[in-house]
Short mmCIF file of C-alpha atoms in Angstrom, two decimals:
data_model
loop_
_atom_site.label_atom_id
_atom_site.label_comp_id
_atom_site.label_asym_id
_atom_site.label_seq_id
_atom_site.Cartn_x
_atom_site.Cartn_y
_atom_site.Cartn_z
CA UNK A 156 0.00 0.00 0.00
CA UNK A 157 1.38 3.42 -0.97
CA UNK A 158 2.20 5.93 1.77
CA UNK A 159 0.57 9.38 1.94
CA UNK A 160 3.76 10.95 0.58
CA UNK A 161 3.83 8.50 -2.33
CA UNK A 162 0.15 9.11 -3.05
CA UNK A 163 0.74 12.86 -3.06
CA UNK A 164 3.69 12.48 -5.44
CA UNK A 165 1.70 10.22 -7.77
CA UNK A 166 -1.21 12.64 -7.82
CA UNK A 167 1.17 15.51 -8.59
CA UNK A 168 2.64 13.58 -11.51
CA UNK A 169 -0.87 12.83 -12.77
CA UNK A 170 -1.89 16.50 -12.66
CA UNK A 171 1.23 17.44 -14.62
CA UNK A 172 0.37 14.74 -17.15
CA UNK A 173 -3.15 16.18 -17.50
CA UNK A 174 -1.73 19.66 -18.12
CA UNK A 175 0.56 18.21 -20.78
CA UNK A 176 -2.41 16.55 -22.48
CA UNK A 177 -4.30 19.86 -22.57
CA UNK A 178 -1.27 21.71 -23.92
CA UNK A 179 -0.52 19.27 -26.75
CA UNK A 180 -4.15 18.82 -27.82
CA UNK A 181 -5.24 22.47 -27.66
CA UNK A 182 -7.71 22.85 -30.52
CA UNK A 183 -6.78 26.51 -30.95
CA UNK A 184 -3.65 25.50 -32.83
CA UNK A 185 -5.60 23.29 -35.24
CA UNK A 186 -6.67 24.59 -38.63
CA UNK A 187 -10.29 25.59 -38.99
CA UNK A 188 -12.46 23.07 -40.77
CA UNK A 189 -16.08 22.87 -41.80
CA UNK A 190 -18.46 20.35 -40.26
CA UNK A 191 -18.22 18.26 -43.43
CA UNK A 192 -14.42 18.33 -43.33
CA UNK A 193 -14.48 17.40 -39.66
CA UNK A 194 -16.79 14.44 -40.33
CA UNK A 195 -14.58 13.21 -43.16
CA UNK A 196 -11.49 13.51 -40.95
CA UNK A 197 -13.11 11.53 -38.12
CA UNK A 198 -14.24 8.84 -40.58
CA UNK A 199 -10.69 8.58 -41.90
CA UNK A 200 -9.19 8.33 -38.38
CA UNK A 201 -11.66 5.60 -37.45
CA UNK A 202 -10.29 3.52 -40.30
CA UNK A 203 -6.60 4.40 -39.93
CA UNK A 204 -5.18 3.46 -36.52
CA UNK A 205 -1.77 5.10 -37.09
CA UNK A 206 -3.39 8.38 -38.09
CA UNK A 207 -5.81 8.14 -35.13
CA UNK A 208 -2.87 7.86 -32.72
CA UNK A 209 -0.91 10.71 -34.30
CA UNK A 210 -3.89 13.06 -34.29
CA UNK A 211 -5.28 12.45 -30.80
CA UNK A 212 -2.11 11.61 -28.88
CA UNK A 213 0.72 13.93 -30.00
CA UNK A 214 1.82 14.19 -26.34
CA UNK A 215 2.73 10.49 -26.39
CA UNK A 216 4.37 10.60 -29.80
CA UNK A 217 6.49 13.73 -29.42
CA UNK A 218 9.91 14.05 -27.80
CA UNK A 219 10.68 17.43 -26.24
CA UNK A 220 13.99 19.04 -25.45
CA UNK A 221 14.07 19.21 -21.65
CA UNK A 222 15.79 22.61 -21.70
CA UNK A 223 13.85 24.51 -24.38
CA UNK A 224 10.59 22.57 -24.31
CA UNK A 225 10.66 22.38 -28.12
CA UNK A 226 9.50 19.23 -29.88
CA UNK A 227 12.61 17.62 -31.35
CA UNK A 228 11.18 14.46 -32.81
CA UNK A 229 7.86 12.83 -33.66
CA UNK A 230 7.64 9.10 -33.08
CA UNK A 231 5.48 7.01 -35.38
CA UNK A 232 3.83 3.68 -34.68
CA UNK A 233 5.76 0.60 -35.67
CA UNK A 234 4.09 -1.86 -38.07
CA UNK A 235 3.55 -4.30 -35.18
CA UNK A 236 1.50 -1.66 -33.30
CA UNK A 237 -0.79 -1.12 -36.28
CA UNK A 238 -1.13 -4.83 -37.00
CA UNK A 239 -2.07 -5.54 -33.37
CA UNK A 240 -4.76 -2.83 -33.45
CA UNK A 241 -6.16 -4.16 -36.73
CA UNK A 242 -6.41 -7.69 -35.37
CA UNK A 243 -8.06 -6.55 -32.13
CA UNK A 244 -10.59 -4.42 -34.00
CA UNK A 245 -11.47 -7.15 -36.50
CA UNK A 246 -11.73 -9.98 -33.95
CA UNK A 247 -14.69 -9.52 -31.63
CA UNK A 248 -13.90 -12.63 -29.60
CA UNK A 249 -10.15 -12.65 -29.16
CA UNK A 250 -7.77 -14.35 -26.76
CA UNK A 251 -4.33 -12.83 -27.34
CA UNK A 252 -0.91 -12.30 -25.77
CA UNK A 253 1.18 -9.36 -26.96
CA UNK A 254 4.71 -10.27 -25.92
CA UNK A 255 6.62 -7.07 -26.58
CA UNK A 256 9.88 -5.75 -25.08
CA UNK A 257 10.24 -3.08 -22.45
CA UNK A 258 9.90 0.42 -23.89
CA UNK A 259 7.85 -0.73 -26.87
CA UNK A 260 4.56 0.90 -25.78
CA UNK A 261 2.65 -2.21 -24.67
CA UNK A 262 0.62 -0.37 -22.05
CA UNK A 263 0.26 2.79 -24.12
CA UNK A 264 -1.37 0.95 -27.00
CA UNK A 265 -3.35 -1.76 -25.22
CA UNK A 266 -4.48 0.34 -22.23
CA UNK A 267 -5.11 3.68 -23.99
CA UNK A 268 -4.83 3.95 -27.77
CA UNK A 269 -6.58 0.72 -28.84
CA UNK A 270 -9.54 0.88 -26.41
CA UNK A 271 -10.20 4.53 -27.30
CA UNK A 272 -9.99 3.69 -31.01
CA UNK A 273 -12.59 0.96 -30.46
CA UNK A 274 -14.72 3.20 -28.25
CA UNK A 275 -14.89 6.07 -30.74
CA UNK A 276 -15.92 4.03 -33.75
CA UNK A 277 -19.23 5.05 -35.32
CA UNK A 278 -20.71 2.19 -33.32
CA UNK A 279 -18.67 1.55 -30.14
CA UNK A 280 -16.88 -1.80 -30.17
CA UNK A 281 -16.30 -1.95 -26.41
CA UNK A 282 -18.69 -1.27 -23.54
CA UNK A 283 -16.93 -2.46 -20.39
CA UNK A 284 -13.14 -2.37 -20.01
CA UNK A 285 -11.23 -3.99 -17.14
CA UNK A 286 -7.55 -3.18 -16.56
CA UNK A 287 -5.67 -5.77 -14.47
CA UNK A 288 -2.34 -4.95 -12.80
CA UNK A 289 0.01 -6.54 -10.27
CA UNK A 290 -1.93 -4.79 -7.52
CA UNK A 291 -5.04 -2.69 -7.28
CA UNK A 292 -2.86 0.44 -6.94
CA UNK A 293 -0.94 -0.36 -10.11
CA UNK A 294 -4.17 -1.14 -11.97
CA UNK A 295 -5.65 2.20 -10.86
CA UNK A 296 -2.54 4.00 -12.12
CA UNK A 297 -2.86 2.26 -15.48
CA UNK A 298 -6.55 3.12 -15.71
CA UNK A 299 -5.90 6.74 -14.71
CA UNK A 300 -4.06 7.30 -17.99
CA UNK A 301 -7.13 6.59 -20.10
CA UNK A 302 -9.27 8.54 -17.62
CA UNK A 303 -7.01 11.55 -18.10
CA UNK A 304 -7.42 11.36 -21.88
CA UNK A 305 -11.20 11.24 -21.60
CA UNK A 306 -11.26 14.21 -19.24
CA UNK A 307 -8.51 16.49 -20.57
CA UNK A 308 -7.74 15.61 -24.22
CA UNK A 309 -9.10 18.65 -26.05
CA UNK A 310 -9.16 16.95 -29.45
CA UNK A 311 -11.24 14.07 -28.11
CA UNK A 312 -13.61 16.48 -26.36
CA UNK A 313 -13.91 18.62 -29.51
CA UNK A 314 -14.71 15.66 -31.77
CA UNK A 315 -16.75 13.43 -29.44
CA UNK A 316 -18.06 15.70 -26.70
CA UNK A 317 -17.67 15.66 -22.91
CA UNK A 318 -16.92 12.21 -21.60
CA UNK A 319 -16.89 12.80 -17.84
CA UNK A 320 -20.02 11.51 -16.18
CA UNK A 321 -20.86 13.58 -13.11
CA UNK A 322 -21.38 11.36 -10.07
CA UNK A 323 -19.75 8.31 -11.68
CA UNK A 324 -16.15 9.42 -12.18
CA UNK A 325 -14.06 8.01 -9.35
CA UNK A 326 -10.52 6.73 -9.09
CA UNK A 327 -10.33 3.12 -10.28
CA UNK A 328 -13.89 2.95 -11.63
CA UNK A 329 -15.88 5.31 -13.80
CA UNK A 330 -18.45 5.50 -16.57
CA UNK A 331 -18.48 7.90 -19.52
CA UNK A 332 -21.46 10.00 -20.55
CA UNK A 333 -22.00 7.48 -23.32
CA UNK A 334 -22.24 4.59 -20.85
CA UNK A 335 -18.81 2.96 -21.41
CA UNK A 336 -17.65 1.53 -18.07
CA UNK A 337 -14.03 1.24 -16.88
CA UNK A 338 -12.72 -0.70 -13.88
CA UNK A 339 -9.28 -1.38 -12.32
CA UNK A 340 -8.61 -4.81 -10.82
CA UNK A 341 -5.57 -6.05 -8.91
CA UNK A 342 -3.88 -9.43 -9.34
CA UNK A 343 -5.82 -12.14 -7.53
CA UNK A 344 -8.91 -10.02 -6.76
CA UNK A 345 -12.21 -11.70 -7.36
CA UNK A 346 -13.76 -10.44 -10.60
CA UNK A 347 -16.69 -12.90 -10.54
CA UNK A 348 -20.08 -11.39 -11.25
CA UNK A 349 -18.65 -8.18 -12.70
CA UNK A 350 -21.52 -6.36 -14.32
CA UNK A 351 -22.48 -2.81 -15.28
CA UNK A 352 -26.24 -2.96 -15.65
CA UNK A 353 -26.73 -5.51 -18.44
CA UNK A 354 -23.10 -5.32 -19.59
CA UNK A 355 -20.33 -7.72 -18.65
CA UNK A 356 -16.64 -7.01 -19.46
CA UNK A 357 -15.88 -7.18 -23.16
CA UNK A 358 -12.33 -5.75 -23.14
CA UNK A 359 -9.99 -7.15 -20.50
CA UNK A 360 -6.32 -6.19 -20.60
CA UNK A 361 -3.86 -7.85 -18.21
CA UNK A 362 -0.80 -5.64 -17.99
CA UNK A 363 2.61 -6.95 -16.81
CA UNK A 364 1.14 -9.43 -14.35
CA UNK A 365 4.42 -11.29 -13.76
CA UNK A 366 7.27 -10.15 -11.55
CA UNK A 367 10.54 -11.77 -10.45
CA UNK A 368 9.18 -12.84 -7.07
CA UNK A 369 6.16 -14.55 -8.60
CA UNK A 370 8.21 -16.35 -11.26
CA UNK A 371 10.48 -17.88 -8.60
CA UNK A 372 7.49 -19.67 -7.06
CA UNK A 373 6.02 -22.36 -9.36
CA UNK A 374 3.00 -22.94 -7.13
CA UNK A 375 2.11 -19.24 -7.18
CA UNK A 376 2.52 -19.15 -10.96
CA UNK A 377 0.10 -22.10 -11.29
CA UNK A 378 -2.33 -20.44 -8.87
CA UNK A 379 -2.22 -17.14 -10.77
CA UNK A 380 -2.56 -18.88 -14.14
CA UNK A 381 -5.71 -20.59 -12.84
CA UNK A 382 -7.02 -17.23 -11.64
CA UNK A 383 -6.53 -15.73 -15.11
CA UNK A 384 -8.14 -18.60 -16.99
CA UNK A 385 -10.94 -19.38 -14.53
CA UNK A 386 -12.00 -16.30 -12.58
CA UNK A 387 -10.86 -13.50 -14.88
CA UNK A 388 -11.70 -15.07 -18.23
CA UNK A 389 -14.92 -16.27 -16.65
CA UNK A 390 -15.96 -12.66 -16.04
CA UNK A 391 -16.60 -12.31 -19.76
CA UNK A 392 -19.99 -13.31 -21.12
CA UNK A 393 -19.16 -16.98 -21.82
CA UNK A 394 -15.87 -15.94 -23.42
CA UNK A 395 -17.35 -13.23 -25.60
CA UNK A 396 -15.09 -10.20 -25.89
CA UNK A 397 -11.44 -9.26 -26.24
CA UNK A 398 -9.19 -10.89 -23.62
CA UNK A 399 -5.67 -9.50 -23.88
CA UNK A 400 -2.46 -10.04 -21.95
CA UNK A 401 0.61 -7.85 -22.45
CA UNK A 402 4.12 -8.13 -21.05
CA UNK A 403 7.60 -9.37 -21.74
CA UNK A 404 8.82 -12.87 -20.94
CA UNK A 405 10.77 -12.34 -17.71
CA UNK A 406 10.67 -16.02 -16.75
CA UNK A 407 10.15 -19.35 -18.47
CA UNK A 408 7.98 -20.25 -15.50
CA UNK A 409 5.50 -17.38 -15.70
CA UNK A 410 1.82 -16.65 -16.20
CA UNK A 411 2.59 -15.02 -19.56
CA UNK A 412 4.36 -18.18 -20.75
CA UNK A 413 1.49 -20.40 -19.56
CA UNK A 414 -1.22 -18.31 -21.22
CA UNK A 415 0.82 -18.06 -24.44
CA UNK A 416 0.99 -21.86 -24.62
CA UNK A 417 -2.78 -22.36 -24.43
CA UNK A 418 -4.70 -23.53 -27.46
CA UNK A 419 -6.57 -20.81 -29.32
CA UNK A 420 -4.48 -17.94 -28.00
CA UNK A 421 -3.00 -15.60 -30.60
CA UNK A 422 0.58 -14.64 -29.67
CA UNK A 423 2.35 -11.58 -31.04
CA UNK A 424 6.08 -11.79 -30.27
CA UNK A 425 8.25 -8.75 -30.93
CA UNK A 426 11.99 -8.60 -30.21
CA UNK A 427 13.86 -5.35 -29.63
CA UNK A 428 16.33 -6.14 -32.42
CA UNK A 429 16.29 -8.47 -35.40
CA UNK A 430 18.87 -11.14 -36.21
CA UNK A 431 21.18 -8.47 -37.66
CA UNK A 432 20.97 -6.23 -34.60
CA UNK A 433 18.67 -3.63 -36.17
CA UNK A 434 15.90 -2.19 -33.96
CA UNK A 435 12.42 -3.53 -34.64
CA UNK A 436 10.85 -0.20 -33.71
CA UNK A 437 13.11 1.82 -35.96
CA UNK A 438 10.60 4.67 -35.86
CA UNK A 439 11.71 5.26 -32.22
CA UNK A 440 15.14 3.69 -31.61
CA UNK A 441 18.32 4.03 -33.59
CA UNK A 442 20.74 1.14 -33.75
CA UNK A 443 23.28 3.18 -31.80
CA UNK A 444 20.74 3.84 -29.03
CA UNK A 445 19.91 0.16 -28.72
CA UNK A 446 23.56 -0.86 -28.62
CA UNK A 447 24.34 1.79 -25.98
CA UNK A 448 21.37 0.61 -23.90
CA UNK A 449 22.42 -3.03 -24.18
CA UNK A 450 25.98 -2.22 -23.17
CA UNK A 451 24.83 -0.28 -20.10
CA UNK A 452 22.25 -2.73 -18.72
CA UNK A 453 24.32 -5.82 -19.55
CA UNK A 454 23.72 -8.98 -21.51
CA UNK A 455 21.45 -10.74 -19.02
CA UNK A 456 19.12 -7.78 -18.46
CA UNK A 457 18.91 -7.00 -22.19
CA UNK A 458 18.04 -10.60 -23.03
CA UNK A 459 15.39 -10.73 -20.32
CA UNK A 460 13.71 -7.37 -20.83
CA UNK A 461 14.18 -6.87 -24.56
CA UNK A 462 14.52 -10.29 -26.20
CA UNK A 463 12.15 -12.57 -24.22
CA UNK A 464 15.11 -14.70 -23.23
CA UNK A 465 15.11 -14.79 -19.42
CA UNK A 466 18.51 -15.93 -18.25
CA UNK A 467 18.47 -17.63 -14.90
CA UNK A 468 20.94 -20.03 -13.41
CA UNK A 469 21.12 -22.89 -15.87
CA UNK A 470 21.37 -26.60 -15.25
CA UNK A 471 25.15 -26.88 -15.81
CA UNK A 472 26.86 -24.02 -13.93
CA UNK A 473 25.84 -22.43 -10.64
CA UNK A 474 26.31 -18.90 -9.42
CA UNK A 475 28.15 -20.01 -6.28
CA UNK A 476 30.83 -21.57 -8.49
CA UNK A 477 31.85 -18.12 -9.79
CA UNK A 478 34.93 -17.21 -7.74
CA UNK A 479 37.30 -14.26 -8.05
CA UNK A 480 40.99 -13.97 -7.28
CA UNK A 481 43.84 -11.57 -7.92
CA UNK A 482 45.75 -12.83 -10.94
CA UNK A 483 49.47 -13.59 -10.86
CA UNK A 484 52.13 -11.86 -12.97
CA UNK A 485 51.97 -13.59 -16.35
CA UNK A 486 55.51 -14.96 -16.03
CA UNK A 487 54.46 -17.04 -13.01
CA UNK A 488 51.88 -19.15 -14.81
CA UNK A 489 52.69 -22.67 -15.96
CA UNK A 490 50.97 -21.95 -19.28
CA UNK A 491 48.71 -19.29 -20.79
CA UNK A 492 46.28 -19.69 -23.70
CA UNK A 493 44.07 -17.09 -25.39
CA UNK A 494 41.25 -18.76 -27.33
CA UNK A 495 38.93 -16.86 -29.69
CA UNK A 496 35.40 -17.70 -30.84
CA UNK A 497 34.73 -15.01 -33.47
CA UNK A 498 31.19 -16.05 -34.55
CA UNK A 499 30.41 -16.33 -38.23
CA UNK A 500 29.43 -12.82 -39.23
CA UNK A 501 32.03 -10.11 -39.87
CA UNK A 502 29.62 -7.23 -39.13
CA UNK A 503 28.20 -6.18 -35.76
CA UNK A 504 25.17 -8.36 -35.08
CA UNK A 505 23.37 -10.23 -32.38
CA UNK A 506 26.25 -12.73 -32.36
CA UNK A 507 28.92 -12.24 -29.72
CA UNK A 508 32.63 -12.50 -30.36
CA UNK A 509 34.59 -13.94 -27.47
CA UNK A 510 38.32 -13.91 -26.68
CA UNK A 511 39.30 -15.56 -23.39
CA UNK A 512 42.82 -15.59 -21.98
CA UNK A 513 43.31 -18.32 -19.37
CA UNK A 514 46.35 -19.11 -17.26
CA UNK A 515 47.17 -22.36 -15.45
CA UNK A 516 49.01 -22.46 -12.14
CA UNK A 517 49.15 -25.88 -10.57
CA UNK A 518 45.56 -27.12 -10.31
CA UNK A 519 44.08 -23.65 -10.64
CA UNK A 520 42.77 -22.00 -13.81
CA UNK A 521 42.55 -18.20 -13.93
CA UNK A 522 40.57 -16.16 -16.45
CA UNK A 523 43.07 -13.33 -16.87
CA UNK A 524 41.51 -11.19 -19.58
CA UNK A 525 38.38 -11.28 -21.71
CA UNK A 526 36.58 -9.74 -24.67
CA UNK A 527 32.87 -10.69 -25.01
CA UNK A 528 31.01 -8.20 -27.18
CA UNK A 529 28.66 -7.71 -30.08
CA UNK A 530 31.28 -6.19 -32.31
CA UNK A 531 32.82 -6.17 -35.73
CA UNK A 532 35.60 -8.59 -36.56
CA UNK A 533 37.95 -5.61 -36.89
CA UNK A 534 37.30 -4.50 -33.31
CA UNK A 535 37.95 -8.02 -32.04
CA UNK A 536 41.19 -8.30 -34.06
CA UNK A 537 42.45 -4.96 -32.73
CA UNK A 538 41.74 -6.09 -29.17
CA UNK A 539 43.79 -9.25 -29.72
CA UNK A 540 46.73 -7.31 -31.15
CA UNK A 541 46.53 -4.84 -28.24
CA UNK A 542 46.51 -7.76 -25.81
CA UNK A 543 49.55 -9.29 -27.50
CA UNK A 544 51.43 -6.02 -27.18
CA UNK A 545 50.67 -5.83 -23.44
CA UNK A 546 52.25 -9.23 -22.76
CA UNK A 547 55.64 -8.80 -21.02
CA UNK A 548 58.71 -10.32 -22.65
CA UNK A 549 59.18 -12.86 -19.85
CA UNK A 550 55.74 -14.44 -20.48
CA UNK A 551 54.50 -16.70 -23.26
CA UNK A 552 50.88 -16.76 -24.46
CA UNK A 553 49.66 -19.10 -27.16
CA UNK A 554 46.79 -17.89 -29.35
CA UNK A 555 44.22 -20.26 -30.83
CA UNK A 556 41.09 -20.08 -32.92
CA UNK A 557 38.95 -22.76 -34.49
CA UNK A 558 40.69 -23.70 -37.73
CA UNK A 559 37.75 -23.15 -40.08
CA UNK A 560 37.54 -19.50 -38.94
CA UNK A 561 41.12 -18.79 -40.05
CA UNK A 562 40.12 -18.14 -43.62
CA UNK A 563 38.39 -15.67 -45.89
CA UNK A 564 37.20 -12.41 -44.28
CA UNK A 565 38.47 -13.10 -40.76
CA UNK A 566 41.95 -14.04 -41.95
CA UNK A 567 42.01 -10.90 -44.11
CA UNK A 568 41.25 -8.79 -41.02
CA UNK A 569 44.17 -10.34 -39.12
CA UNK A 570 46.54 -9.84 -42.03
CA UNK A 571 45.44 -6.24 -42.62
CA UNK A 572 45.93 -5.35 -38.94
CA UNK A 573 49.30 -7.10 -39.00
CA UNK A 574 50.38 -5.05 -42.01
CA UNK A 575 49.55 -1.86 -40.11
CA UNK A 576 51.50 -2.97 -37.03
CA UNK A 577 54.46 -4.50 -38.82
CA UNK A 578 54.02 -8.11 -37.64
CA UNK A 579 51.48 -10.92 -37.80
CA UNK A 580 49.77 -12.24 -34.67
CA UNK A 581 50.99 -15.82 -34.04
CA UNK A 582 47.56 -17.45 -33.93
CA UNK A 583 47.08 -21.17 -34.57
CA UNK A 584 44.04 -23.11 -35.66
CA UNK A 585 42.21 -25.53 -33.40
CA UNK A 586 41.96 -28.53 -35.72
CA UNK A 587 40.21 -30.87 -33.31
CA UNK A 588 37.25 -32.90 -34.50
CA UNK A 589 35.02 -31.52 -31.80
CA UNK A 590 32.14 -33.44 -30.24
CA UNK A 591 28.86 -31.74 -29.36
CA UNK A 592 29.46 -28.21 -28.02
CA UNK A 593 27.16 -28.55 -25.01
CA UNK A 594 28.77 -31.83 -24.05
CA UNK A 595 32.29 -30.37 -24.35
CA UNK A 596 31.41 -27.47 -22.07
CA UNK A 597 29.55 -29.73 -19.64
CA UNK A 598 32.65 -31.93 -19.37
CA UNK A 599 34.72 -29.06 -17.94
CA UNK A 600 32.03 -27.80 -15.50
CA UNK A 601 33.41 -29.96 -12.62
CA UNK A 602 36.48 -27.68 -12.63
CA UNK A 603 34.18 -24.84 -11.52
CA UNK A 604 32.32 -27.02 -9.03
CA UNK A 605 35.52 -28.28 -7.38
CA UNK A 606 36.88 -24.75 -6.96
CA UNK A 607 39.75 -24.84 -9.45
CA UNK A 608 38.48 -21.92 -11.59
CA UNK A 609 38.90 -18.25 -10.70
CA UNK A 610 38.04 -14.99 -12.49
CA UNK A 611 40.26 -11.92 -12.47
CA UNK A 612 38.92 -9.77 -9.62
CA UNK A 613 40.36 -6.65 -11.29
CA UNK A 614 37.77 -7.11 -14.07
CA UNK A 615 34.83 -7.86 -11.79
CA UNK A 616 31.72 -6.01 -12.95
CA UNK A 617 33.11 -4.96 -16.33
CA UNK A 618 30.80 -5.56 -19.30
CA UNK A 619 33.09 -8.13 -20.95
CA UNK A 620 33.48 -10.13 -17.73
CA UNK A 621 29.78 -9.96 -16.86
CA UNK A 622 28.69 -10.93 -20.37
CA UNK A 623 30.87 -14.03 -20.15
CA UNK A 624 29.53 -14.98 -16.72
CA UNK A 625 25.93 -14.46 -17.81
CA UNK A 626 26.46 -16.71 -20.83
CA UNK A 627 28.10 -19.36 -18.65
CA UNK A 628 25.31 -19.39 -16.06
CA UNK A 629 22.59 -19.46 -18.73
CA UNK A 630 24.01 -22.51 -20.44
CA UNK A 631 21.62 -25.47 -20.57
CA UNK A 632 20.08 -27.76 -23.13
CA UNK A 633 17.55 -25.99 -25.31
CA UNK A 634 18.54 -22.50 -24.15
CA UNK A 635 18.61 -19.74 -26.77
CA UNK A 636 21.24 -17.80 -24.80
CA UNK A 637 24.56 -17.06 -26.46
CA UNK A 638 27.38 -19.48 -25.64
CA UNK A 639 30.40 -17.89 -27.34
CA UNK A 640 32.26 -17.24 -24.06
CA UNK A 641 31.89 -20.73 -22.52
CA UNK A 642 32.76 -22.24 -25.90
CA UNK A 643 36.00 -20.22 -25.96
CA UNK A 644 36.64 -21.22 -22.34
CA UNK A 645 36.43 -24.88 -23.29
CA UNK A 646 38.93 -24.38 -26.11
CA UNK A 647 41.46 -22.58 -23.91
CA UNK A 648 41.13 -25.06 -21.05
CA UNK A 649 41.48 -28.04 -23.40
CA UNK A 650 44.83 -26.73 -24.64
CA UNK A 651 46.00 -25.91 -21.10
CA UNK A 652 45.07 -29.36 -19.80
CA UNK A 653 46.65 -31.03 -22.82
CA UNK A 654 49.92 -29.16 -22.14
CA UNK A 655 49.83 -30.25 -18.50
CA UNK A 656 49.31 -33.89 -19.44
CA UNK A 657 52.23 -33.79 -21.87
CA UNK A 658 54.55 -32.15 -19.33
CA UNK A 659 53.74 -34.78 -16.71
CA UNK A 660 54.55 -37.65 -19.04
CA UNK A 661 58.10 -38.96 -18.53
CA UNK A 662 59.16 -41.65 -21.03
CA UNK A 663 60.81 -44.74 -19.53
CA UNK A 664 63.83 -46.21 -21.36
CA UNK A 665 64.91 -49.79 -21.11
CA UNK A 666 64.96 -53.24 -22.67
CA UNK A 667 61.76 -54.36 -24.30
CA UNK A 668 60.54 -57.37 -22.34
CA UNK A 669 60.18 -60.63 -24.14
CA UNK A 670 56.75 -62.09 -24.61
CA UNK A 671 57.32 -64.74 -21.94
CA UNK A 672 58.06 -62.09 -19.31
CA UNK A 673 54.89 -60.03 -19.90
CA UNK A 674 52.58 -62.04 -17.65
#
């Protein structure tokens, strides 16, 4: 429950939002039009969702300079926004999950734009809307946004008249002058018997129902899934109406995942970036903005919030096996190997390029330095050359890369960088006939479990180190998480262990025994 101070702050923010709505939708700045022109415009907006949003909600679709207050950019709907609205409008009885990333306007469209578009059709397509949030307070806050539009949006009031119904306009539940009813409902509240005169809910939107705490408790997830499918869906008139769930997949064990898997549910899945790393909502985000965001929040958070790939502790490595230690001077290691997994594509993409320098001292293995990034091949090659130049003369580091990568474009990059620096990096190919990747990495996991593996504490928390740890912890069969770093770890450790085995072998010289002396 919110405190009085929090309630006051929330109300203040809401009042400022209402003022912003009035300012952006002031009809005085609109061109004069005849009644016939106005009617034609409204008819066009009823058919064209993108145009409807741009006309009535410029305050949502405009970015202002915080210093000057000037509008610097107008954001347009993405194709997936318009397609979702079309499907919802054309499907009177719809069960749907819109699985969209954070920052991609899930709530804005499903809680405000789409229901108002349906409401202001020539014949209203919704009559009773229920907004469901994690709590009643959060649901009320979500509902207050559409309430603010109906009360303060001057363009809506000019085209469709006053919407506020005197005496039935309270926080969390209200009815418009035209009889459209709106209600906020918290997670787990009983919605049975919901009715507004003869109307039962016909537009239910469940907004970001899951949270980390819920997803960690399988029994609570099952209980909440049952509540959604039994009590909440049962509030519709025998399933008639639009039943919508929006959110991003923050856990494989989640209500969103369970509802998405049900028969007859339409699922719209949108990722923040495509397979080449380009933003899906290019009308809002530039590629540089997405890459900067991903670098700041880290691999695990970006995958969870933006790519529907929740990374939790996998079935092979555990978080408690991640140990840190101060690394030794390089000359004190028994052997050092830097292994590179460059991925297949030379351009920056969703694929990660991983370079991992490991040192062996006795039984211990130390991750000394690391590069784990979504980068170009050129950036990776420059990092390797820079690393080579930092190695002191009294230390020896062997460089390896899978043999089939040492060709074509990647080899050209190494040679070109070598020409600029006046020498070629002494990198060898890993020519092993490798077994299954997951099995190879699984085979070395006991080294972590038994406490032989340590990470350089000087690099703790850096993006490259954290990306590698996140990939390692996420590793499990069937996971879509990247595995470039643990794959490079396996290669480096294989060469280090092979060197140790060879150094321990001491050949014995002597007379070959005769056959009769063998047994």
